[in-house]
XYZ file of C-alpha atoms in Angstrom:
266
model
C 130.283 -68.060 179.671
C 133.557 -66.185 179.252
C 133.713 -62.656 180.660
C 135.415 -60.354 178.193
C 134.940 -57.131 180.112
C 133.634 -56.290 183.551
C 130.955 -53.606 183.426
C 131.911 -52.262 186.836
C 135.280 -51.336 185.354
C 133.860 -48.437 183.347
C 135.902 -45.246 183.491
C 132.890 -43.318 184.804
C 132.050 -45.795 187.594
C 134.106 -44.073 190.297
C 132.638 -40.650 189.462
C 129.098 -42.086 189.515
C 129.696 -43.691 192.913
C 131.146 -40.486 194.340
C 128.172 -38.466 193.087
C 125.654 -40.936 194.526
C 127.316 -41.028 197.964
C 127.656 -37.240 198.008
C 123.945 -36.813 197.223
C 123.036 -39.225 200.017
C 125.153 -37.352 202.558
C 123.686 -33.992 201.515
C 120.161 -35.407 201.990
C 121.189 -36.042 205.615
C 121.658 -32.292 206.067
C 125.402 -32.059 205.466
C 127.071 -29.500 203.215
C 130.244 -30.025 201.186
C 133.285 -27.939 202.094
C 134.528 -25.650 199.315
C 138.137 -26.284 200.284
C 137.736 -30.088 200.123
C 134.528 -31.425 198.513
C 134.939 -34.783 200.313
C 134.689 -33.071 203.718
C 131.051 -32.655 204.761
C 129.850 -30.636 207.755
C 126.539 -30.016 209.513
C 125.663 -27.443 212.227
C 124.759 -29.123 215.500
C 124.148 -28.234 219.157
C 125.231 -30.279 222.179
C 122.955 -30.917 225.122
C 124.667 -28.167 227.138
C 124.011 -25.607 224.387
C 127.498 -25.581 222.836
C 127.258 -25.117 219.063
C 129.597 -27.189 216.916
C 129.876 -28.943 213.560
C 129.465 -32.621 212.831
C 131.882 -33.847 210.168
C 132.006 -36.678 207.676
C 135.377 -37.250 205.992
C 134.993 -39.471 202.934
C 137.655 -41.437 201.067
C 136.007 -43.504 198.287
C 133.851 -45.813 200.478
C 135.525 -45.201 203.850
C 133.940 -42.637 206.167
C 135.295 -41.018 209.321
C 132.435 -39.634 211.399
C 133.115 -36.902 213.985
C 130.219 -36.009 216.263
C 128.964 -36.156 219.848
C 126.321 -38.587 218.574
C 128.016 -40.745 215.958
C 125.537 -43.630 216.398
C 122.628 -41.652 214.919
C 124.651 -40.697 211.848
C 125.953 -44.215 211.246
C 122.462 -45.674 211.699
C 121.165 -43.307 209.016
C 124.000 -44.325 206.688
C 123.303 -48.004 207.423
C 119.680 -47.445 206.372
C 120.893 -46.188 202.988
C 123.861 -48.514 202.383
C 124.933 -51.984 203.486
C 127.896 -51.566 205.831
C 130.483 -54.294 206.338
C 129.948 -56.391 209.443
C 132.107 -55.155 212.305
C 133.345 -52.130 210.363
C 131.565 -49.488 212.470
C 133.485 -48.377 215.554
C 136.178 -46.046 216.869
C 138.988 -45.618 214.305
C 142.043 -47.778 214.943
C 144.122 -46.861 211.894
C 144.627 -43.695 209.871
C 146.899 -43.654 206.789
C 149.050 -46.373 208.352
C 149.180 -44.866 211.842
C 147.603 -46.336 214.978
C 144.900 -44.224 216.640
C 143.556 -44.618 220.157
C 142.059 -42.709 223.072
C 144.542 -41.896 225.834
C 145.091 -39.497 228.726
C 146.998 -36.285 228.092
C 149.439 -34.646 230.514
C 146.656 -32.214 231.427
C 144.600 -35.151 232.662
C 141.989 -34.844 229.906
C 140.977 -37.735 227.698
C 142.160 -37.190 224.133
C 143.036 -38.962 220.902
C 146.582 -40.068 220.159
C 148.326 -41.185 216.974
C 151.383 -43.433 216.941
C 153.526 -45.240 214.381
C 154.330 -48.328 216.443
C 152.800 -50.797 213.962
C 154.151 -48.966 210.911
C 157.676 -48.828 212.332
C 157.618 -52.529 213.226
C 156.571 -53.455 209.680
C 159.198 -51.115 208.205
C 161.908 -52.673 210.363
C 160.901 -56.116 209.068
C 161.589 -54.911 205.514
C 165.014 -53.603 206.502
C 165.807 -56.817 208.388
C 165.626 -58.666 205.062
C 168.155 -56.250 203.565
C 170.366 -56.631 206.631
C 170.329 -60.383 206.289
C 171.195 -60.303 202.580
C 173.974 -57.717 203.121
C 175.423 -59.430 206.190
C 174.920 -56.314 208.329
C 174.405 -56.236 212.087
C 171.964 -54.107 214.054
C 173.466 -51.517 216.351
C 171.746 -49.706 219.219
C 172.003 -45.985 218.438
C 170.842 -43.219 220.742
C 170.493 -40.600 217.986
C 169.143 -40.706 214.377
C 172.567 -39.824 212.893
C 175.642 -41.979 213.600
C 177.393 -39.005 215.211
C 176.361 -35.520 216.230
C 178.636 -33.735 213.742
C 177.736 -35.925 210.741
C 177.169 -33.822 207.602
C 175.835 -35.826 204.638
C 176.876 -33.113 202.150
C 180.544 -33.743 203.091
C 180.299 -37.524 202.588
C 182.848 -38.503 199.892
C 182.365 -42.283 199.968
C 181.744 -44.239 196.745
C 178.555 -43.694 194.754
C 176.010 -46.503 194.973
C 175.270 -48.970 192.197
C 171.853 -48.641 190.466
C 170.315 -51.502 192.483
C 171.354 -49.922 195.788
C 170.177 -46.492 194.596
C 166.691 -47.985 194.187
C 166.927 -49.486 197.682
C 168.041 -46.149 199.116
C 165.072 -44.387 197.517
C 162.696 -47.039 198.860
C 164.003 -46.634 202.413
C 163.896 -42.831 202.175
C 160.246 -43.104 201.098
C 159.441 -45.161 204.205
C 161.220 -42.639 206.429
C 159.469 -39.672 204.787
C 156.057 -41.228 205.406
C 157.081 -41.870 209.017
C 157.720 -38.131 209.358
C 154.412 -37.354 207.653
C 152.553 -39.394 210.271
C 154.296 -37.867 213.259
C 157.892 -39.020 213.798
C 159.162 -35.460 214.162
C 162.312 -36.671 215.943
C 163.824 -37.743 212.589
C 162.382 -34.992 210.386
C 165.596 -32.957 210.001
C 167.794 -35.992 209.337
C 165.400 -37.453 206.760
C 165.147 -34.092 204.986
C 168.944 -33.860 204.728
C 169.306 -37.396 203.368
C 166.416 -36.963 200.909
C 168.469 -34.381 199.040
C 170.803 -37.157 197.819
C 168.149 -39.545 196.463
C 169.339 -39.048 192.864
C 172.988 -39.898 193.590
C 173.395 -41.384 197.080
C 176.713 -42.660 198.409
C 177.735 -45.619 200.551
C 177.879 -43.403 203.618
C 174.356 -42.141 202.997
C 172.992 -45.691 202.802
C 174.839 -46.631 205.996
C 173.232 -43.630 207.693
C 169.772 -44.666 206.494
C 170.340 -48.136 207.968
C 171.471 -46.428 211.168
C 168.202 -44.476 211.278
C 166.173 -47.667 211.019
C 168.231 -49.086 213.872
C 167.294 -45.955 215.829
C 163.595 -46.526 215.041
C 163.973 -50.196 216.003
C 165.277 -49.188 219.421
C 162.872 -46.253 219.827
C 159.759 -47.650 218.131
C 157.210 -46.372 220.659
C 156.269 -42.724 220.168
C 152.907 -40.986 219.955
C 151.383 -37.559 219.442
C 148.610 -36.656 221.878
C 146.032 -34.197 220.562
C 145.544 -32.403 223.868
C 142.697 -29.818 223.602
C 144.067 -27.787 226.535
C 145.055 -24.237 225.625
C 148.884 -24.042 225.948
C 150.444 -21.778 228.563
C 153.837 -20.511 227.422
C 154.562 -18.854 230.768
C 155.334 -15.395 229.453
C 154.533 -12.697 226.951
C 155.629 -12.498 223.344
C 157.464 -9.347 222.349
C 155.949 -7.747 219.263
C 158.452 -6.549 216.656
C 157.218 -4.392 213.797
C 160.450 -4.135 211.826
C 158.827 -5.677 208.725
C 155.943 -3.230 208.743
C 158.159 -0.510 207.300
C 158.465 -2.665 204.173
C 154.997 -4.259 204.078
C 151.710 -2.570 204.936
C 149.757 -4.826 207.323
C 146.749 -6.229 205.489
C 143.626 -7.530 207.249
C 142.768 -11.166 206.686
C 140.426 -11.566 203.732
C 137.506 -13.731 204.835
C 135.044 -14.878 202.140
C 131.586 -13.366 202.513
C 130.009 -16.834 202.414
C 132.389 -18.347 204.987
C 130.800 -20.736 207.466
C 129.966 -19.491 210.951
C 132.750 -20.322 213.465
C 131.550 -22.883 216.014
C 133.123 -24.708 218.921
C 136.253 -23.831 220.869
C 139.136 -21.823 219.450
C 142.195 -23.786 218.354
C 145.788 -22.590 218.723
C 148.528 -24.347 216.761
């Protein structure tokens, strides 16, 4: 028999799957968030009486479960759906970043997110370009080649179309690195992104320099420390804007969910 069309390729298949999974999760007592319908939450109470929310974050058929009793939730899901062997466990990857449990400076156990694996794979891509261009790796201490480098003053030759495409590809990798936590290159990447339409030779050299910086400084992580920060002083309140704008109270929806758990300061 010759297959002319796969039935599972129907345009409505993804919507039907999403609806079925959503109904199953709601039958488990979870509610869908109005801000993001693929975020589900359920009121729960810990053994010591602390009230909190259990969460299920869904992306197609991947689920991130957040609870003090994840096993019970995953067992209930396993009773409804066939889960892949070995797929249930603490998350190791998130959008390309490595995740793990570590110890914060405060001494508490917390989650951490790093780009070590992503940076190593990105450097491998650039190594191929280096080899084809005959370039050599340097060992920079800063993301830019020099402290007073200003990309808007670069007057080197404009890149050829092929190298423009390469520049845009490398900028995309750097932008995603910033998105996942490499804040040490955020300013430099933002400045270079402005020239993606018409980059110059000097801009491409600087992008290569930034990858050399990541190659030398590949290990970096963000620890999500739950400790309330102590800034060691008081903030001075200035009300100079209030003469132009009347202070408005925050508008909270009448059907907003009850706040649970510890307060979070960002």
